[in-house]
Amino acid sequence: LAFGKVGFDKLFSFGNFVFEEGATSYAVWELLVFIIMGCMGGLIGAIFNDTNERLTLWRIKYVNHTKGYRFIEVICISSLVTVCMFGLPYFIQDCLPLPSASNSTAQQVELIGRLNQFSCDVGYYNPLASLFLADGNDTIKMLFHMHAHTFPFYSLIVFFIFYIALATITYGIAVPSGLFVPSLLAGAAYGRLIGNVIYKITPYNVAFSNIYSLIGAAAVLGGMARMTISLTVILLECTGNEQFVLPLMISLFCARVVGSLFNTDLYHIHIHLKKGVQFLDHELRSIGGQHNLYAGHIMSREVIFVRPIEKVSVIYDILKSTDHSLFPVIDTDDRDVLYGTISRETLCVLLSARAYGLPKAEGSDPSIVQTSIALDPFNENFVPLVPYKTLQREYVTPSIDTVRVSDSDRDLFVDLRPYCNTAPHTVQETTSVNRAYELFRAIGLKVLVVVNKYNQCVGVISRDDLMPEALAQDMITKGKNL
């Protein structure tokens, strides 16, 4: 290749799919086989997800709370993977002669050179060692493109069982272990095994084993990730052959449907297991609409708020005793009307910068804090003590644990009016839960303030309140709040 020329026409490739003499791409009746493979892939993915979820729960309970235990777990699992990958080819020694290069394509000739000799004589290779010890990219290409007799039944069965079992164990440990490639490898072995069985039953007018490997890889990966269109596009791009669109979409759809009968995809499982991450699905489950839940049913009435002009001691104690990310600002001198909202980060910056003082006395010169609640943007007293660019810095804002407030400063006041969001997103008590859910999803809200017809704050809704478990409990106790 000349300097500056790209050697590939796509970012990642599984190689060119060619067919052996007398073989076809696939017959119409084989679509039924692909459907069955997709259903089996969905079942395999569901078992994979359920097993990994149970292991993750065990890790959270017994391992993840100390770094030492996590390090020991990595050492143990690494040792187990090493023993399996080297021990299985050693104990199951089956040396096969290298395939002939005379009736092979240039791509197959290159792959023949990557078959692992292991402990075999010159001119022979160990099929299990070739699968376990080769690079992941090479293993995928060998399963996709080598001759049908290259890997015997037993080697494919052993590789599939142990590889997917090791992938189940390793995903979730303290080091990156990958999920996409292991699922592809295990699925390709599963698909090639099915293809070899079909070829034994009817050796004529059937698809070559590499197509079954591709469908198997898509089925297992789709059963684990539950993606259809995106995986179809990815695999189609990697193969570069448009005629695989139909079997790929059929197998992926069947894998998604069958897998979803048992559990959700693995990524969502781990997101929901992660503490502090309240992930909202793309749509609310039917529980909210069927039982006519409103914002007043699910909101929290125990509102922790601050006033437009608040004492330093009150703000500091609130920040120390709670971990809320947003606080309503309520004007208690004006019928408890909602004045706005203010974030936890802003309050921490104000305390760290000591942006507080004493209210002005009657007839004295204007000071830092004003007692009047009237909003006058042109009044020089509304110029914030802390510039807005300081509040919007990219680096991490100070934590309340690093803020020090002396006893003499606790009785001072902070004017929060210049820093409040005076037009926050709010909903009425009678707003449907579906509408509130859409606001959280569309805007990325953390807290939604609930007001009555007088614009008085009567509650707040957080992401925790929209979790399925919380909504189910609210349905049981429906009517207590409203």
Short mmCIF file of C-alpha atoms in Angstrom, two decimals:
data_model
loop_
_atom_site.label_atom_id
_atom_site.label_comp_id
_atom_site.label_asym_id
_atom_site.label_seq_id
_atom_site.Cartn_x
_atom_site.Cartn_y
_atom_site.Cartn_z
CA LEU A 1 0.00 0.00 0.00
CA ALA A 2 1.16 3.53 -0.75
CA PHE A 3 1.77 5.91 2.10
CA GLY A 4 -1.44 7.57 3.26
CA LYS A 5 -3.73 4.97 1.66
CA VAL A 6 -6.28 3.10 3.75
CA GLY A 7 -5.99 -0.66 3.48
CA PHE A 8 -9.63 -1.47 4.27
CA ASP A 9 -12.86 -0.22 2.78
CA LYS A 10 -14.61 -0.40 6.17
CA LEU A 11 -13.63 0.11 9.80
CA PHE A 12 -14.01 -3.53 10.83
CA SER A 13 -14.50 -6.60 8.68
CA PHE A 14 -15.28 -10.26 9.21
CA GLY A 15 -13.84 -10.99 5.79
CA ASN A 16 -15.52 -11.73 2.48
CA PHE A 17 -18.19 -14.43 2.64
CA VAL A 18 -17.61 -16.84 -0.23
CA PHE A 19 -19.25 -20.19 -0.87
CA GLU A 20 -17.63 -23.51 -1.55
CA GLU A 21 -18.26 -25.27 -4.81
CA GLY A 22 -21.84 -26.51 -4.99
CA ALA A 23 -22.95 -24.47 -1.97
CA THR A 24 -25.52 -21.70 -2.07
CA SER A 25 -26.15 -18.65 0.08
CA TYR A 26 -29.30 -20.09 1.67
CA ALA A 27 -32.54 -21.72 0.62
CA VAL A 28 -36.01 -20.47 1.47
CA TRP A 29 -36.72 -23.40 3.75
CA GLU A 30 -33.58 -22.57 5.76
CA LEU A 31 -35.29 -19.41 7.00
CA LEU A 32 -37.23 -21.71 9.32
CA VAL A 33 -33.92 -23.03 10.66
CA PHE A 34 -32.75 -19.44 11.18
CA ILE A 35 -35.94 -18.70 13.11
CA ILE A 36 -35.31 -21.69 15.38
CA MET A 37 -31.69 -20.60 15.82
CA GLY A 38 -32.88 -17.11 16.78
CA CYS A 39 -35.27 -18.51 19.36
CA MET A 40 -32.52 -20.70 20.81
CA GLY A 41 -30.17 -17.71 20.82
CA GLY A 42 -32.75 -15.72 22.78
CA LEU A 43 -33.00 -18.54 25.31
CA ILE A 44 -29.20 -18.73 25.59
CA GLY A 45 -29.04 -14.96 26.06
CA ALA A 46 -31.73 -15.06 28.76
CA ILE A 47 -29.80 -17.75 30.66
CA PHE A 48 -26.61 -15.74 30.23
CA ASN A 49 -28.24 -12.56 31.58
CA ASP A 50 -29.92 -14.29 34.52
CA THR A 51 -26.74 -16.09 35.56
CA ASN A 52 -24.64 -12.95 35.30
CA GLU A 53 -27.22 -10.97 37.28
CA ARG A 54 -27.07 -13.52 40.10
CA LEU A 55 -23.27 -13.40 40.07
CA THR A 56 -23.34 -9.59 40.12
CA LEU A 57 -25.67 -9.57 43.12
CA TRP A 58 -23.31 -11.96 44.88
CA ARG A 59 -20.35 -9.69 44.03
CA ILE A 60 -22.18 -6.64 45.38
CA LYS A 61 -22.90 -8.43 48.64
CA TYR A 62 -19.59 -10.17 49.29
CA VAL A 63 -16.85 -8.77 47.01
CA ASN A 64 -17.31 -5.20 45.79
CA HIS A 65 -17.25 -3.54 49.21
CA THR A 66 -13.45 -3.90 49.53
CA LYS A 67 -10.68 -3.36 46.99
CA GLY A 68 -8.74 -6.31 48.33
CA TYR A 69 -11.55 -8.76 47.64
CA ARG A 70 -11.97 -7.38 44.12
CA PHE A 71 -8.27 -7.81 43.43
CA ILE A 72 -8.34 -11.39 44.72
CA GLU A 73 -11.40 -12.09 42.54
CA VAL A 74 -9.57 -10.83 39.44
CA ILE A 75 -6.56 -13.02 40.23
CA CYS A 76 -8.74 -16.10 40.76
CA ILE A 77 -10.81 -15.60 37.60
CA SER A 78 -7.69 -14.85 35.54
CA SER A 79 -6.16 -18.07 36.78
CA LEU A 80 -9.35 -19.99 35.95
CA VAL A 81 -9.45 -18.58 32.41
CA THR A 82 -5.78 -19.41 31.88
CA VAL A 83 -6.19 -22.98 33.13
CA CYS A 84 -9.22 -23.55 30.89
CA MET A 85 -7.69 -22.06 27.75
CA PHE A 86 -4.42 -23.98 28.08
CA GLY A 87 -5.70 -27.04 29.94
CA LEU A 88 -8.54 -28.02 27.61
CA PRO A 89 -6.34 -28.23 24.46
CA TYR A 90 -3.71 -30.08 26.51
CA PHE A 91 -6.03 -32.74 27.91
CA ILE A 92 -8.13 -33.06 24.75
CA GLN A 93 -5.32 -33.62 22.29
CA ASP A 94 -6.64 -34.29 18.82
CA CYS A 95 -4.20 -33.47 16.06
CA LEU A 96 -5.70 -32.98 12.61
CA PRO A 97 -3.80 -32.48 9.35
CA LEU A 98 -3.74 -28.93 8.05
CA PRO A 99 -6.34 -28.30 5.31
CA SER A 100 -5.04 -28.34 1.79
CA ALA A 101 -4.34 -24.95 0.31
CA SER A 102 -4.94 -26.13 -3.25
CA ASN A 103 -8.72 -25.83 -3.09
CA SER A 104 -8.81 -22.88 -0.71
CA THR A 105 -9.31 -19.19 -1.30
CA ALA A 106 -6.62 -16.64 -0.50
CA GLN A 107 -8.52 -15.72 2.66
CA GLN A 108 -8.65 -19.36 3.78
CA VAL A 109 -4.97 -19.86 3.00
CA GLU A 110 -4.14 -16.95 5.30
CA LEU A 111 -6.32 -18.43 8.05
CA ILE A 112 -4.73 -21.88 7.64
CA GLY A 113 -1.43 -20.30 8.62
CA ARG A 114 -3.00 -19.14 11.88
CA LEU A 115 -4.21 -22.56 13.00
CA ASN A 116 -2.39 -23.44 16.22
CA GLN A 117 -0.02 -26.42 16.14
CA PHE A 118 0.17 -26.55 19.97
CA SER A 119 1.68 -29.97 20.87
CA CYS A 120 1.01 -31.58 17.49
CA ASP A 121 3.59 -32.57 14.91
CA VAL A 122 4.52 -30.38 11.98
CA GLY A 123 1.72 -30.27 9.43
CA TYR A 124 -0.99 -30.82 12.05
CA TYR A 125 -3.05 -28.50 14.23
CA ASN A 126 -5.07 -28.69 17.43
CA PRO A 127 -8.63 -27.41 16.79
CA LEU A 128 -9.33 -26.47 20.43
CA ALA A 129 -6.01 -24.62 20.73
CA SER A 130 -6.78 -22.79 17.47
CA LEU A 131 -10.10 -21.61 18.90
CA PHE A 132 -8.99 -20.75 22.44
CA LEU A 133 -5.51 -19.32 21.89
CA ALA A 134 -5.93 -17.35 18.67
CA ASP A 135 -6.73 -13.65 18.62
CA GLY A 136 -10.45 -12.94 18.87
CA ASN A 137 -10.58 -11.40 15.38
CA ASP A 138 -8.79 -14.43 13.89
CA THR A 139 -11.07 -16.87 15.74
CA ILE A 140 -14.17 -15.16 14.37
CA LYS A 141 -12.81 -15.28 10.83
CA MET A 142 -11.85 -18.97 11.20
CA LEU A 143 -15.36 -19.84 12.40
CA PHE A 144 -16.86 -17.82 9.55
CA HIS A 145 -14.65 -18.85 6.65
CA MET A 146 -12.77 -22.12 7.19
CA HIS A 147 -13.85 -25.39 5.57
CA ALA A 148 -16.78 -27.20 7.17
CA HIS A 149 -14.58 -30.05 8.44
CA THR A 150 -11.92 -27.81 10.03
CA PHE A 151 -13.47 -27.91 13.51
CA PRO A 152 -15.03 -31.22 14.66
CA PHE A 153 -18.28 -31.42 16.64
CA TYR A 154 -16.62 -31.98 19.99
CA SER A 155 -14.30 -28.96 19.62
CA LEU A 156 -17.23 -26.66 18.81
CA ILE A 157 -19.29 -28.00 21.72
CA VAL A 158 -16.44 -27.70 24.24
CA PHE A 159 -15.47 -24.23 22.99
CA PHE A 160 -19.07 -22.94 23.10
CA ILE A 161 -19.84 -24.27 26.59
CA PHE A 162 -16.63 -23.13 28.25
CA TYR A 163 -16.31 -19.82 26.40
CA ILE A 164 -19.82 -18.60 27.18
CA ALA A 165 -19.46 -19.83 30.78
CA LEU A 166 -16.19 -17.90 31.18
CA ALA A 167 -17.78 -14.82 29.61
CA THR A 168 -20.64 -15.06 32.12
CA ILE A 169 -18.19 -15.17 35.02
CA THR A 170 -15.78 -12.49 33.84
CA TYR A 171 -18.31 -9.80 32.91
CA GLY A 172 -18.63 -7.54 35.93
CA ILE A 173 -15.21 -8.01 37.55
CA ALA A 174 -12.92 -5.10 38.38
CA VAL A 175 -11.12 -5.12 35.00
CA PRO A 176 -12.58 -4.61 31.49
CA SER A 177 -13.50 -8.05 30.18
CA GLY A 178 -15.62 -7.30 27.12
CA LEU A 179 -18.99 -8.62 26.09
CA PHE A 180 -19.47 -7.99 22.37
CA VAL A 181 -16.64 -10.17 21.02
CA PRO A 182 -17.13 -13.07 23.52
CA SER A 183 -20.82 -13.21 22.59
CA LEU A 184 -19.93 -13.20 18.90
CA LEU A 185 -17.38 -15.99 19.38
CA ALA A 186 -19.69 -18.21 21.40
CA GLY A 187 -22.54 -17.58 18.98
CA ALA A 188 -20.37 -18.29 15.94
CA ALA A 189 -19.36 -21.66 17.43
CA TYR A 190 -23.02 -22.43 18.19
CA GLY A 191 -24.08 -21.49 14.67
CA ARG A 192 -21.29 -23.46 13.00
CA LEU A 193 -22.27 -26.49 15.08
CA ILE A 194 -25.87 -26.21 13.83
CA GLY A 195 -24.60 -25.72 10.28
CA ASN A 196 -22.49 -28.87 10.47
CA VAL A 197 -25.51 -30.84 11.72
CA ILE A 198 -27.68 -29.54 8.88
CA TYR A 199 -24.93 -30.38 6.39
CA LYS A 200 -24.73 -33.94 7.72
CA ILE A 201 -28.48 -34.38 7.37
CA THR A 202 -28.80 -32.88 3.89
CA PRO A 203 -25.46 -32.07 2.23
CA TYR A 204 -27.01 -30.63 -0.94
CA ASN A 205 -28.60 -27.24 -1.62
CA VAL A 206 -27.93 -25.87 1.86
CA ALA A 207 -26.06 -22.83 3.04
CA PHE A 208 -22.38 -23.11 3.83
CA SER A 209 -21.46 -23.34 7.53
CA ASN A 210 -20.15 -19.77 7.58
CA ILE A 211 -23.68 -18.42 7.12
CA TYR A 212 -24.89 -20.49 10.06
CA SER A 213 -21.95 -19.14 12.07
CA LEU A 214 -23.03 -15.58 11.25
CA ILE A 215 -26.67 -16.27 12.16
CA GLY A 216 -25.60 -18.01 15.39
CA ALA A 217 -23.38 -15.07 16.36
CA ALA A 218 -26.25 -12.65 15.71
CA ALA A 219 -28.74 -14.82 17.64
CA VAL A 220 -26.62 -15.13 20.80
CA LEU A 221 -25.57 -11.48 20.72
CA GLY A 222 -29.17 -10.41 20.12
CA GLY A 223 -30.41 -12.65 22.93
CA MET A 224 -28.00 -10.94 25.31
CA ALA A 225 -28.26 -7.30 24.10
CA ARG A 226 -31.85 -7.38 22.70
CA MET A 227 -30.94 -5.06 19.83
CA THR A 228 -32.29 -5.64 16.34
CA ILE A 229 -31.78 -2.87 13.77
CA SER A 230 -28.46 -1.64 15.14
CA LEU A 231 -26.98 -5.15 15.30
CA THR A 232 -28.26 -5.90 11.81
CA VAL A 233 -26.50 -2.81 10.46
CA ILE A 234 -23.28 -3.60 12.35
CA LEU A 235 -23.12 -7.22 11.22
CA LEU A 236 -24.14 -6.33 7.68
CA GLU A 237 -21.38 -3.74 7.51
CA CYS A 238 -18.85 -6.25 8.81
CA THR A 239 -19.86 -8.86 6.22
CA GLY A 240 -20.35 -6.51 3.28
CA ASN A 241 -23.05 -8.75 1.80
CA GLU A 242 -26.60 -7.39 1.51
CA GLN A 243 -28.20 -10.79 0.95
CA PHE A 244 -27.86 -11.55 4.69
CA VAL A 245 -30.30 -8.77 5.68
CA LEU A 246 -33.36 -11.01 5.86
CA PRO A 247 -31.91 -13.92 7.85
CA LEU A 248 -30.13 -11.52 10.22
CA MET A 249 -33.28 -9.52 10.95
CA ILE A 250 -35.39 -12.67 11.39
CA SER A 251 -32.95 -14.29 13.80
CA LEU A 252 -32.37 -11.09 15.78
CA PHE A 253 -36.10 -10.41 16.07
CA CYS A 254 -36.79 -13.94 17.29
CA ALA A 255 -33.90 -13.73 19.76
CA ARG A 256 -35.24 -10.45 21.14
CA VAL A 257 -38.81 -11.72 21.50
CA VAL A 258 -37.86 -15.02 23.18
CA GLY A 259 -35.27 -13.43 25.47
CA SER A 260 -37.66 -10.67 26.56
CA LEU A 261 -40.10 -13.31 27.78
CA PHE A 262 -37.68 -14.09 30.63
CA ASN A 263 -35.72 -10.92 31.46
CA THR A 264 -34.38 -7.65 30.06
CA ASP A 265 -31.07 -7.07 28.29
CA LEU A 266 -27.83 -7.28 30.23
CA TYR A 267 -26.96 -3.59 29.93
CA HIS A 268 -30.22 -2.51 31.56
CA ILE A 269 -29.77 -5.17 34.24
CA HIS A 270 -26.41 -3.71 35.24
CA ILE A 271 -27.69 -0.13 35.06
CA HIS A 272 -30.48 -0.94 37.51
CA LEU A 273 -28.04 -2.79 39.79
CA LYS A 274 -25.76 0.25 39.93
CA LYS A 275 -26.43 2.22 43.08
CA GLY A 276 -27.26 5.88 42.59
CA VAL A 277 -28.24 5.45 38.92
CA GLN A 278 -31.98 5.92 38.37
CA PHE A 279 -32.31 4.98 34.73
CA LEU A 280 -35.70 5.60 33.15
CA ASP A 281 -36.72 3.35 30.27
CA HIS A 282 -37.86 4.86 26.99
CA GLU A 283 -41.49 4.57 28.03
CA LEU A 284 -43.43 4.18 31.25
CA ARG A 285 -44.85 0.78 31.99
CA SER A 286 -48.61 0.45 31.75
CA ILE A 287 -49.05 0.57 35.53
CA GLY A 288 -49.16 4.37 35.56
CA GLY A 289 -51.81 4.74 32.86
CA GLN A 290 -54.00 1.82 33.82
CA HIS A 291 -54.44 2.92 37.41
CA ASN A 292 -54.76 6.69 36.78
CA LEU A 293 -51.85 7.76 38.91
CA TYR A 294 -51.26 11.50 39.19
CA ALA A 295 -48.37 13.61 40.36
CA GLY A 296 -50.11 14.08 43.70
CA HIS A 297 -50.09 10.32 44.27
CA ILE A 298 -46.36 9.78 43.81
CA MET A 299 -44.84 13.06 45.03
CA SER A 300 -42.99 13.41 48.30
CA ARG A 301 -44.65 15.86 50.67
CA GLU A 302 -41.63 16.11 52.94
CA VAL A 303 -40.08 18.99 51.01
CA ILE A 304 -36.69 20.29 52.10
CA PHE A 305 -36.50 23.89 50.93
CA VAL A 306 -34.65 27.14 51.46
CA ARG A 307 -35.89 30.73 51.52
CA PRO A 308 -34.74 33.49 49.13
CA ILE A 309 -32.71 34.99 51.97
CA GLU A 310 -31.51 32.17 54.18
CA LYS A 311 -29.23 31.81 57.17
CA VAL A 312 -25.85 30.21 56.60
CA SER A 313 -26.49 27.70 59.38
CA VAL A 314 -29.70 26.48 57.73
CA ILE A 315 -28.05 25.98 54.33
CA TYR A 316 -25.01 24.28 55.81
CA ASP A 317 -27.05 21.90 57.96
CA ILE A 318 -29.31 20.99 55.04
CA LEU A 319 -26.36 20.21 52.79
CA LYS A 320 -24.67 18.13 55.48
CA SER A 321 -27.78 16.12 56.33
CA THR A 322 -29.10 15.44 52.81
CA ASP A 323 -27.74 14.47 49.42
CA HIS A 324 -30.43 16.17 47.34
CA SER A 325 -29.20 17.74 44.11
CA LEU A 326 -31.86 20.45 43.86
CA PHE A 327 -33.85 22.47 46.40
CA PRO A 328 -37.04 24.52 45.97
CA VAL A 329 -36.76 28.15 47.02
CA ILE A 330 -39.99 29.12 48.79
CA ASP A 331 -40.94 32.64 49.88
CA THR A 332 -42.42 32.11 53.33
CA ASP A 333 -43.22 35.83 53.56
CA ASP A 334 -45.49 35.68 50.54
CA ARG A 335 -47.95 32.80 51.20
CA ASP A 336 -45.29 30.15 50.59
CA VAL A 337 -45.17 30.88 46.86
CA LEU A 338 -42.54 29.03 44.87
CA TYR A 339 -39.81 31.54 44.06
CA GLY A 340 -37.57 29.17 42.08
CA THR A 341 -35.04 26.38 42.52
CA ILE A 342 -31.33 26.27 43.30
CA SER A 343 -28.83 23.47 42.85
CA ARG A 344 -26.67 21.88 45.48
CA GLU A 345 -23.51 22.83 43.59
CA THR A 346 -24.47 26.51 43.64
CA LEU A 347 -25.06 26.46 47.39
CA CYS A 348 -21.70 24.78 47.99
CA VAL A 349 -19.91 27.40 45.87
CA LEU A 350 -21.65 30.26 47.72
CA LEU A 351 -20.65 28.88 51.11
CA SER A 352 -17.12 28.18 49.93
CA ALA A 353 -16.79 31.75 48.60
CA ARG A 354 -18.27 33.18 51.82
CA ALA A 355 -20.92 35.08 49.83
CA TYR A 356 -22.92 36.08 52.88
CA GLY A 357 -23.39 38.99 55.28
CA LEU A 358 -25.98 40.79 57.45
CA PRO A 359 -29.34 42.26 56.37
CA LYS A 360 -29.37 45.99 55.99
CA ALA A 361 -30.63 47.97 58.93
CA GLU A 362 -33.38 50.55 58.57
CA GLY A 363 -31.94 53.75 57.08
CA SER A 364 -28.47 52.32 56.57
CA ASP A 365 -26.53 51.94 53.37
CA PRO A 366 -27.30 48.89 51.20
CA SER A 367 -25.29 45.86 52.24
CA ILE A 368 -24.71 42.42 50.83
CA VAL A 369 -28.12 41.00 51.62
CA GLN A 370 -31.43 42.73 51.12
CA THR A 371 -34.61 41.90 53.04
CA SER A 372 -36.95 43.05 50.29
CA ILE A 373 -38.20 40.23 48.09
CA ALA A 374 -39.13 42.52 45.18
CA LEU A 375 -37.15 41.49 42.09
CA ASP A 376 -35.42 44.48 40.54
CA PRO A 377 -32.83 43.31 37.99
CA PHE A 378 -31.56 46.84 37.46
CA ASN A 379 -30.84 47.40 41.14
CA GLU A 380 -27.11 47.28 41.86
CA ASN A 381 -27.85 45.29 45.00
CA PHE A 382 -28.85 42.38 42.75
CA VAL A 383 -25.38 42.09 41.27
CA PRO A 384 -24.23 38.65 42.46
CA LEU A 385 -21.26 38.47 44.79
CA VAL A 386 -20.05 35.34 43.01
CA PRO A 387 -19.82 35.84 39.22
CA TYR A 388 -21.84 33.45 37.07
CA LYS A 389 -18.70 32.26 35.29
CA THR A 390 -17.42 31.01 38.65
CA LEU A 391 -20.58 28.97 39.14
CA GLN A 392 -20.28 27.48 35.64
CA ARG A 393 -16.68 26.34 35.77
CA GLU A 394 -15.99 22.95 34.22
CA TYR A 395 -14.01 21.49 37.08
CA VAL A 396 -15.68 19.84 40.05
CA THR A 397 -17.42 22.20 42.46
CA PRO A 398 -16.44 22.03 46.13
CA SER A 399 -18.10 19.39 48.26
CA ILE A 400 -19.89 20.35 51.44
CA ASP A 401 -17.39 18.18 53.32
CA THR A 402 -14.60 20.59 52.30
CA VAL A 403 -16.55 23.72 53.27
CA ARG A 404 -15.78 25.18 56.71
CA VAL A 405 -18.25 27.53 58.41
CA SER A 406 -17.23 29.16 61.68
CA ASP A 407 -19.64 29.68 64.55
CA SER A 408 -19.65 33.42 63.97
CA ASP A 409 -20.67 32.94 60.33
CA ARG A 410 -23.61 30.66 61.06
CA ASP A 411 -25.87 33.60 61.96
CA LEU A 412 -25.13 35.47 58.72
CA PHE A 413 -27.43 35.45 55.69
CA VAL A 414 -27.06 34.44 52.04
CA ASP A 415 -29.01 36.22 49.34
CA LEU A 416 -30.00 33.40 46.97
CA ARG A 417 -32.14 35.46 44.62
CA PRO A 418 -29.45 36.26 42.01
CA TYR A 419 -28.61 32.54 41.69
CA CYS A 420 -32.09 31.01 41.61
CA ASN A 421 -33.73 29.53 38.56
CA THR A 422 -36.91 31.60 38.74
CA ALA A 423 -38.59 29.69 35.89
CA PRO A 424 -38.20 26.03 36.86
CA HIS A 425 -40.20 23.18 35.31
CA THR A 426 -43.26 22.53 37.46
CA VAL A 427 -46.43 20.44 37.24
CA GLN A 428 -49.80 20.59 38.91
CA GLU A 429 -50.96 18.00 41.43
CA THR A 430 -53.41 16.60 38.89
CA THR A 431 -50.78 16.10 36.17
CA SER A 432 -50.65 12.49 35.00
CA VAL A 433 -47.65 10.37 35.90
CA ASN A 434 -47.11 9.69 32.20
CA ARG A 435 -46.67 13.42 31.56
CA ALA A 436 -44.23 13.79 34.45
CA TYR A 437 -42.32 10.75 33.17
CA GLU A 438 -42.03 12.29 29.71
CA LEU A 439 -40.63 15.51 31.22
CA PHE A 440 -37.92 13.58 33.05
CA ARG A 441 -37.01 11.64 29.91
CA ALA A 442 -37.15 14.55 27.44
CA ILE A 443 -35.43 17.23 29.52
CA GLY A 444 -33.22 15.11 31.77
CA LEU A 445 -34.66 16.42 35.01
CA LYS A 446 -33.43 15.30 38.40
CA VAL A 447 -36.23 16.85 40.46
CA LEU A 448 -39.66 18.09 39.41
CA VAL A 449 -41.52 20.51 41.68
CA VAL A 450 -45.26 19.97 42.16
CA VAL A 451 -47.40 23.07 42.79
CA ASN A 452 -51.06 23.80 43.40
CA LYS A 453 -53.24 26.37 41.65
CA TYR A 454 -51.77 29.13 43.84
CA ASN A 455 -48.19 28.26 42.72
CA GLN A 456 -47.40 26.97 46.19
CA CYS A 457 -44.99 24.07 46.42
CA VAL A 458 -46.84 21.02 47.71
CA GLY A 459 -44.28 18.31 46.88
CA VAL A 460 -41.42 17.14 44.70
CA ILE A 461 -40.94 14.21 42.35
CA SER A 462 -37.53 12.59 41.91
CA ARG A 463 -36.38 9.79 39.62
CA ASP A 464 -36.68 7.38 42.54
CA ASP A 465 -40.43 8.09 42.62
CA LEU A 466 -40.75 6.97 38.98
CA MET A 467 -39.09 3.59 39.43
CA PRO A 468 -41.44 0.63 38.81
CA GLU A 469 -41.21 -0.54 42.43
CA ALA A 470 -42.11 2.92 43.76
CA LEU A 471 -45.02 3.26 41.34
CA ALA A 472 -46.38 -0.12 42.39
CA GLN A 473 -46.29 0.95 46.04
CA ASP A 474 -47.96 4.26 45.16
CA MET A 475 -50.70 2.35 43.37
CA ILE A 476 -51.38 0.37 46.57
CA THR A 477 -51.57 3.51 48.70
CA LYS A 478 -53.33 5.57 46.03
CA GLY A 479 -55.48 8.39 47.34
CA LYS A 480 -53.57 9.19 50.52
CA ASN A 481 -51.84 12.24 49.11
CA LEU A 482 -54.49 13.75 46.89
#
